[in-house]
CSV table of C-alpha atoms in Angstrom, one decimal:
chain,number,residue,atom,x,y,z
A,280,MET,CA,40.3,-67.0,8.2
A,281,GLU,CA,42.3,-64.5,6.0
A,282,THR,CA,46.0,-64.4,6.8
A,283,ARG,CA,48.3,-61.5,7.4
A,284,GLN,CA,50.0,-62.1,4.1
A,285,HIS,CA,46.7,-62.0,2.2
A,286,PHE,CA,46.1,-58.6,3.5
A,287,LYS,CA,49.6,-57.4,2.6
A,288,ASN,CA,49.0,-58.5,-1.0
A,289,SER,CA,45.5,-56.9,-1.2
A,290,TRP,CA,45.9,-53.2,-0.2
A,291,GLU,CA,43.1,-52.2,-2.6
A,292,GLN,CA,40.5,-54.4,-0.7
A,293,ILE,CA,41.4,-52.7,2.6
A,294,ILE,CA,41.9,-49.1,1.4
A,295,PHE,CA,38.8,-49.2,-0.9
A,296,ALA,CA,36.6,-50.1,2.1
A,297,ALA,CA,37.6,-46.8,3.6
A,298,LEU,CA,36.8,-44.7,0.6
A,299,PRO,CA,33.6,-43.6,-1.1
A,300,ASN,CA,32.8,-45.2,-4.5
A,301,ASN,CA,33.7,-42.2,-6.6
A,302,ILE,CA,37.2,-42.0,-5.2
A,303,ARG,CA,37.6,-45.8,-5.5
A,304,ASN,CA,36.8,-45.6,-9.2
A,305,ILE,CA,39.3,-42.8,-9.7
A,306,ILE,CA,42.1,-44.8,-8.1
A,307,LYS,CA,41.2,-47.9,-10.1
A,308,ALA,CA,41.7,-45.8,-13.3
A,309,ILE,CA,45.2,-44.6,-12.3
A,310,PRO,CA,47.9,-46.2,-14.5
A,311,GLN,CA,49.4,-49.3,-13.1
A,312,ARG,CA,52.9,-48.0,-13.3
A,313,LEU,CA,52.0,-45.4,-10.6
A,314,LEU,CA,49.9,-47.8,-8.5
A,315,SER,CA,52.9,-50.2,-8.3
A,316,GLY,CA,55.0,-47.5,-6.6
A,317,LEU,CA,52.1,-45.9,-4.6
A,318,GLU,CA,53.3,-44.5,-1.3
A,319,GLU,CA,50.5,-42.1,-0.2
A,320,ILE,CA,47.0,-41.1,-1.2
A,321,ARG,CA,46.3,-37.5,0.0
A,322,ILE,CA,42.7,-36.4,0.4
A,323,ARG,CA,42.2,-32.7,1.4
A,324,GLU,CA,38.8,-31.2,1.4
A,325,GLY,CA,38.4,-28.4,-1.2
A,326,ARG,CA,41.8,-29.2,-2.7
A,327,PRO,CA,43.2,-31.5,-5.5
A,328,PHE,CA,43.2,-35.3,-5.2
A,329,THR,CA,46.9,-36.2,-4.9
A,330,ILE,CA,49.1,-39.3,-4.8
A,331,TYR,CA,52.7,-39.8,-4.2
A,332,SER,CA,54.4,-42.6,-6.2
A,333,TYR,CA,58.1,-43.4,-6.5
A,334,GLY,CA,58.9,-40.2,-4.7
A,335,ASP,CA,57.0,-37.9,-7.0
A,336,VAL,CA,53.7,-36.0,-6.5
A,337,TYR,CA,50.8,-36.4,-9.0
A,338,PHE,CA,47.4,-34.6,-9.2
A,339,ILE,CA,44.7,-37.0,-10.2
A,340,SER,CA,41.9,-36.1,-12.6
A,341,PRO,CA,38.3,-37.3,-12.3
A,342,ASN,CA,39.1,-40.1,-14.8
A,343,GLY,CA,42.3,-41.2,-13.0
A,344,GLN,CA,44.9,-39.5,-15.2
A,345,PRO,CA,48.0,-38.1,-13.5
A,346,SER,CA,49.1,-34.6,-14.0
A,347,PHE,CA,51.6,-32.1,-12.6
A,348,ASN,CA,48.9,-29.4,-13.0
A,349,PRO,CA,46.6,-29.1,-10.0
A,350,ALA,CA,43.9,-27.4,-12.1
A,351,GLU,CA,43.3,-30.7,-13.9
A,352,ALA,CA,42.7,-32.7,-10.7
A,353,TYR,CA,39.5,-33.9,-9.1
A,354,TYR,CA,38.8,-31.6,-6.1
A,355,ILE,CA,37.7,-33.3,-2.9
A,356,THR,CA,34.2,-32.4,-1.7
A,357,ASN,CA,32.8,-32.2,1.8
A,358,TYR,CA,30.8,-35.3,1.1
A,359,ASP,CA,34.0,-37.2,0.2
A,360,SER,CA,35.7,-36.1,3.5
A,361,GLN,CA,32.8,-36.9,5.7
A,362,LYS,CA,32.1,-40.2,4.0
A,363,ILE,CA,35.7,-41.4,4.6
A,364,LEU,CA,35.4,-40.5,8.3
A,365,GLN,CA,32.1,-42.5,8.5
A,366,LEU,CA,33.7,-45.5,6.7
A,367,ILE,CA,36.9,-45.7,8.7
A,368,SER,CA,35.0,-45.4,12.0
A,369,ASN,CA,32.2,-47.8,11.0
A,370,TYR,CA,29.8,-44.9,11.5
A,371,SER,CA,30.9,-44.5,15.2
A,372,ILE,CA,33.6,-41.8,15.5
A,373,TYR,CA,33.6,-42.1,19.3
A,374,ALA,CA,34.8,-45.7,19.1
A,375,LEU,CA,38.1,-44.4,17.6
A,376,GLU,CA,38.6,-41.4,19.9
A,377,ASP,CA,41.7,-42.8,21.5
A,378,GLU,CA,43.3,-43.4,18.2
A,379,ILE,CA,42.1,-40.1,16.6
A,380,LYS,CA,43.7,-38.0,19.3
A,381,ASN,CA,47.1,-39.3,18.1
A,382,GLY,CA,46.4,-38.1,14.6
A,383,TYR,CA,46.0,-41.4,12.8
A,384,ILE,CA,44.3,-44.8,12.8
A,385,THR,CA,45.7,-48.1,11.6
A,386,LEU,CA,43.6,-50.4,9.4
A,387,LYS,CA,43.9,-54.1,9.1
A,388,GLY,CA,47.0,-55.0,7.1
A,389,GLY,CA,49.0,-52.2,8.6
A,390,TYR,CA,47.8,-49.4,6.4
A,391,ARG,CA,47.8,-46.1,8.3
A,392,ILE,CA,45.5,-43.1,7.8
A,393,GLY,CA,46.7,-39.8,9.1
A,394,LEU,CA,44.1,-37.2,10.1
A,395,THR,CA,44.1,-33.5,10.6
A,396,GLY,CA,41.4,-31.1,11.8
A,397,LYS,CA,40.7,-29.0,14.8
A,398,ALA,CA,42.2,-30.2,18.1
A,399,VAL,CA,39.9,-30.5,21.1
A,400,LEU,CA,41.9,-29.9,24.3
A,401,GLU,CA,41.2,-31.1,27.8
A,402,GLU,CA,43.5,-29.9,30.6
A,403,GLY,CA,46.0,-28.8,28.0
A,404,ARG,CA,46.1,-32.2,26.2
A,405,ILE,CA,44.5,-33.3,22.9
A,406,LYS,CA,41.3,-35.2,23.7
A,407,THR,CA,40.3,-35.7,20.1
A,408,LEU,CA,40.0,-34.0,16.7
A,409,LYS,CA,36.9,-32.5,15.1
A,410,TYR,CA,36.2,-31.0,11.7
A,411,ILE,CA,38.5,-33.7,10.2
A,412,ASN,CA,39.0,-32.7,6.6
A,413,SER,CA,42.4,-34.0,5.5
A,414,TYR,CA,43.6,-37.7,5.2
A,415,ASN,CA,47.0,-39.2,4.4
A,416,ILE,CA,46.5,-42.9,3.5
A,417,ARG,CA,49.9,-44.5,3.6
A,418,ILE,CA,50.5,-47.7,1.6
A,419,SER,CA,52.6,-49.9,3.9
A,420,ARG,CA,54.9,-52.3,2.0
A,421,GLU,CA,57.3,-54.8,3.5
A,422,VAL,CA,60.6,-55.3,1.7
A,423,ILE,CA,61.8,-58.7,2.9
A,424,GLY,CA,65.5,-58.8,2.7
A,425,ALA,CA,65.9,-55.0,2.9
A,426,ALA,CA,68.5,-55.4,5.7
A,427,ASP,CA,70.6,-58.0,4.0
A,428,LYS,CA,73.4,-55.7,3.0
A,429,VAL,CA,73.6,-53.7,6.2
A,430,LEU,CA,73.5,-56.5,8.8
A,431,PRO,CA,77.3,-57.2,8.4
A,432,TYR,CA,77.8,-53.6,9.5
A,433,ILE,CA,75.6,-53.8,12.6
A,434,ILE,CA,76.6,-57.2,13.9
A,435,ASP,CA,80.1,-58.0,15.1
A,436,LYS,CA,81.1,-61.4,16.4
A,437,ASN,CA,77.4,-62.3,16.9
A,438,MET,CA,76.9,-59.1,19.0
A,439,VAL,CA,74.4,-56.5,17.8
A,440,LEU,CA,76.0,-53.1,17.8
A,441,HIS,CA,74.2,-50.0,19.0
A,442,THR,CA,73.1,-48.4,15.7
A,443,LEU,CA,71.6,-45.1,14.7
A,444,ILE,CA,70.1,-44.7,11.2
A,445,LEU,CA,69.9,-41.2,9.8
A,446,SER,CA,68.0,-40.0,6.8
A,447,PRO,CA,65.6,-37.3,5.5
A,448,PRO,CA,61.9,-38.3,5.5
A,449,GLN,CA,60.7,-41.0,3.2
A,450,MET,CA,64.1,-42.6,2.5
A,451,GLY,CA,63.2,-46.0,3.9
A,452,LYS,CA,64.3,-45.8,7.5
A,453,THR,CA,61.2,-47.6,8.8
A,454,THR,CA,61.3,-50.2,6.1
A,455,LEU,CA,64.9,-51.0,6.9
A,456,LEU,CA,64.2,-51.1,10.6
A,457,ARG,CA,61.4,-53.5,10.2
A,458,ASP,CA,63.5,-56.0,8.3
A,459,ILE,CA,66.3,-55.7,10.8
A,460,ALA,CA,63.9,-56.6,13.5
A,461,ARG,CA,62.6,-59.6,11.5
A,462,GLN,CA,66.1,-61.0,10.8
A,463,LEU,CA,67.5,-60.5,14.3
A,464,SER,CA,64.4,-62.1,15.7
A,465,ASN,CA,64.2,-65.1,13.3
A,466,GLY,CA,67.9,-65.6,12.9
A,467,PHE,CA,69.8,-66.2,9.7
A,468,SER,CA,73.0,-67.9,8.5
A,469,ASN,CA,75.6,-68.0,11.4
A,470,PHE,CA,73.3,-65.9,13.6
A,471,ASN,CA,70.8,-67.4,16.0
A,472,GLY,CA,67.6,-65.5,16.6
A,473,ILE,CA,67.4,-63.3,19.6
A,474,LYS,CA,64.7,-61.6,21.7
A,475,VAL,CA,63.7,-58.3,20.1
A,476,GLY,CA,61.5,-55.5,21.7
A,477,ILE,CA,59.9,-52.9,19.5
A,478,VAL,CA,58.6,-49.6,20.9
A,479,ASP,CA,56.3,-48.6,18.0
A,480,GLU,CA,55.1,-45.2,19.0
A,481,ARG,CA,53.6,-44.3,15.7
A,482,SER,CA,52.4,-47.9,14.8
A,483,GLU,CA,54.5,-47.9,11.7
A,484,ILE,CA,57.2,-50.6,12.3
A,485,ALA,CA,54.9,-53.5,13.2
A,486,ALA,CA,51.7,-51.8,12.2
A,487,CYS,CA,49.6,-53.5,14.8
A,488,PHE,CA,45.8,-53.9,14.2
A,489,GLN,CA,44.0,-54.7,17.5
A,490,GLY,CA,47.3,-55.7,19.0
A,491,ILE,CA,48.4,-58.1,16.3
A,492,PRO,CA,51.4,-57.1,14.1
A,493,GLN,CA,50.4,-56.8,10.4
A,494,ASN,CA,54.1,-56.7,9.4
A,495,ASN,CA,56.5,-59.5,9.7
A,496,VAL,CA,58.8,-58.4,12.6
A,497,GLY,CA,60.0,-61.8,13.7
A,498,ILE,CA,58.9,-64.8,15.8
A,499,GLN,CA,60.8,-63.6,19.0
A,500,THR,CA,59.6,-60.0,18.9
A,501,ASP,CA,57.5,-58.2,21.5
A,502,ILE,CA,55.8,-55.0,20.5
A,503,LEU,CA,54.6,-52.0,22.6
A,504,ASP,CA,52.2,-50.3,20.2
A,505,ALA,CA,51.4,-46.6,20.3
A,506,CYS,CA,53.6,-46.2,23.3
A,507,PRO,CA,55.9,-43.2,23.9
A,508,LYS,CA,59.5,-44.2,23.3
A,509,ALA,CA,61.0,-43.3,26.6
A,510,GLU,CA,58.3,-45.1,28.7
A,511,GLY,CA,58.3,-48.0,26.3
A,512,ILE,CA,62.0,-48.6,26.5
A,513,VAL,CA,61.9,-48.7,30.3
A,514,MET,CA,58.8,-51.0,30.2
A,515,LEU,CA,60.5,-53.5,27.9
A,516,MET,CA,63.6,-53.5,30.0
A,517,ARG,CA,61.7,-54.3,33.1
A,518,SER,CA,59.3,-56.9,31.8
A,519,MET,CA,60.4,-58.6,28.6
A,520,SER,CA,64.2,-59.1,28.9
A,521,PRO,CA,65.0,-58.2,25.3
A,522,ASN,CA,68.5,-58.6,23.8
A,523,VAL,CA,67.8,-55.6,21.5
A,524,ILE,CA,65.3,-52.8,21.6
A,525,ILE,CA,64.2,-51.2,18.3
A,526,THR,CA,62.4,-47.9,18.0
A,527,ASP,CA,61.8,-45.2,15.4
A,528,GLU,CA,62.7,-41.5,15.2
A,529,ILE,CA,64.2,-40.4,18.5
A,530,GLY,CA,64.1,-36.7,19.1
A,531,LYS,CA,63.5,-35.9,22.8
A,532,PHE,CA,66.0,-35.7,25.7
A,533,GLU,CA,63.9,-38.2,27.6
A,534,ASP,CA,64.4,-40.7,24.7
A,535,ILE,CA,68.1,-40.4,25.1
A,536,GLN,CA,67.9,-40.9,28.9
A,537,ALA,CA,65.9,-44.1,28.4
A,538,ILE,CA,68.4,-45.3,25.7
A,539,GLU,CA,71.3,-44.6,28.1
A,540,GLU,CA,69.6,-46.6,30.8
A,541,ALA,CA,69.1,-49.5,28.4
A,542,LEU,CA,72.7,-49.4,27.3
A,543,ASN,CA,73.9,-49.6,30.9
A,544,THR,CA,72.0,-52.8,31.3
A,545,GLY,CA,73.7,-54.4,28.2
A,546,ILE,CA,70.7,-54.2,25.9
A,547,SER,CA,71.5,-53.2,22.3
A,548,ILE,CA,69.6,-50.3,20.8
A,549,ILE,CA,68.8,-49.8,17.1
A,550,THR,CA,66.9,-46.6,16.3
A,551,THR,CA,66.4,-43.8,13.7
A,552,ALA,CA,66.4,-40.1,13.5
A,553,HIS,CA,66.0,-37.4,10.9
A,554,GLY,CA,69.2,-36.0,9.3
A,555,LYS,CA,70.8,-35.7,5.9
A,556,ASN,CA,74.2,-36.5,7.3
A,557,ILE,CA,76.2,-36.4,10.5
A,558,GLN,CA,76.8,-32.6,10.3
A,559,ASP,CA,73.0,-32.0,9.9
A,560,ALA,CA,72.4,-34.2,12.9
A,561,LEU,CA,75.0,-32.2,14.9
A,562,ASN,CA,73.0,-29.1,14.3
A,563,ARG,CA,70.1,-30.7,16.4
A,564,PRO,CA,70.8,-30.5,20.1
A,565,VAL,CA,69.3,-33.9,21.0
A,566,LEU,CA,71.2,-35.7,18.2
A,567,ALA,CA,74.4,-33.7,18.9
A,568,ASN,CA,74.2,-35.0,22.5
A,569,VAL,CA,73.9,-38.6,21.3
A,570,ILE,CA,76.7,-38.3,18.7
A,571,ASN,CA,79.2,-36.4,20.9
A,572,LYS,CA,78.7,-39.0,23.7
A,573,ARG,CA,79.3,-41.8,21.2
A,574,LEU,CA,76.3,-43.7,22.5
A,575,PHE,CA,76.1,-45.7,19.3
A,576,ASP,CA,78.7,-47.9,17.7
A,577,ARG,CA,77.5,-47.4,14.2
A,578,ILE,CA,75.7,-44.6,12.3
A,579,LEU,CA,74.1,-45.4,8.9
A,580,ILE,CA,73.2,-42.7,6.5
A,581,LEU,CA,70.3,-43.3,4.1
A,582,GLY,CA,69.7,-41.3,0.9
A,583,ASN,CA,68.7,-41.7,-2.7
A,584,SER,CA,71.9,-41.6,-4.8
A,585,LYS,CA,71.0,-45.1,-6.2
A,586,GLY,CA,67.3,-44.8,-5.5
A,587,VAL,CA,65.3,-44.3,-2.3
A,588,GLY,CA,66.8,-46.3,0.6
A,589,THR,CA,70.4,-46.2,-0.6
A,590,VAL,CA,72.8,-46.7,2.3
A,591,GLU,CA,75.2,-43.9,1.5
A,592,ALA,CA,77.6,-44.3,4.4
A,593,VAL,CA,78.3,-46.4,7.5
A,594,TYR,CA,80.3,-44.7,10.2
A,595,GLU,CA,82.4,-46.4,12.9
A,596,THR,CA,81.9,-43.8,15.7
A,597,LYS,CA,85.1,-44.3,17.6
A,598,ASN,CA,86.8,-42.1,15.0
A,599,PHE,CA,83.9,-41.3,12.6
A,600,THR,CA,85.4,-43.3,9.8
A,601,ASN,CA,83.1,-44.2,6.9
A,602,ILE,CA,83.7,-48.0,6.6
A,603,LEU,CA,81.3,-48.4,3.6
A,604,LYS,CA,83.4,-48.5,0.3
A,605,SER,CA,80.5,-47.4,-1.9
A,606,PRO,CA,76.7,-46.7,-1.5
A,607,ILE,CA,74.5,-49.8,-1.5
A,608,LYS,CA,70.9,-50.0,-2.6
């Protein structure tokens, strides 16, 4: 039986199984320096084959060479697009209908494929997608130890502080959150492991495949996969007695209501939201409500001054003092 760690070290094996041979061969020819930092493979029918690596976008030629000129790229055909759909669904698109209506599927190993096409509605809700022609293959990577330098700021006297992590997209929020969950659950020097609950609405933190987490989120962690945040927080409170609940990208008023309910029961909350800084967050009504109420003890700001995932600031919210002396990568 292949282990979870084997899959994490063999993304090519899993991703290639979802791609037609010609695209596999193009990817194999991409320079290793770009494959090492590969973040996304973007496949859009009738448009250039594109990858994102180390934060930059590259158009990929038929022989695997990167370029900043889209005219030099391989252009995705209808055959490519339809073949990918057949492969990821094992030639039975209806078997994945429940996942497809959410706009993505998760492969073994935690690799997620986002999908777009025409939404099919039923009673005003998305039933499924058809005419799927665009794919975003995200290369999930665990960074064990990513939370080492921030844990002293979110734990005080063995108590986990209510923490909000702010950053623009693709600055490492989820990677940081994943390692925080692992370390709080497993325990570390001078901190005994505690019960962690994860509401993984977008299946990115734990990256469950058929219910089993493909990422290492800790031995005392319970996961609600593909569950809306507000409902999931309440479910975990009622059924799993967590010490801390972790979730990603709050943005609705019902999320805040559920968080307040959890805080009132003594459960710690660690979550993330989009925002370049506190002022940017204050311009968003939901986040402004959170910040002005001082629901969180600490606010961490992520950026890229020292590379993607740099912790730029850590605010103590009683008086919004930045207690971080200098950015940490």
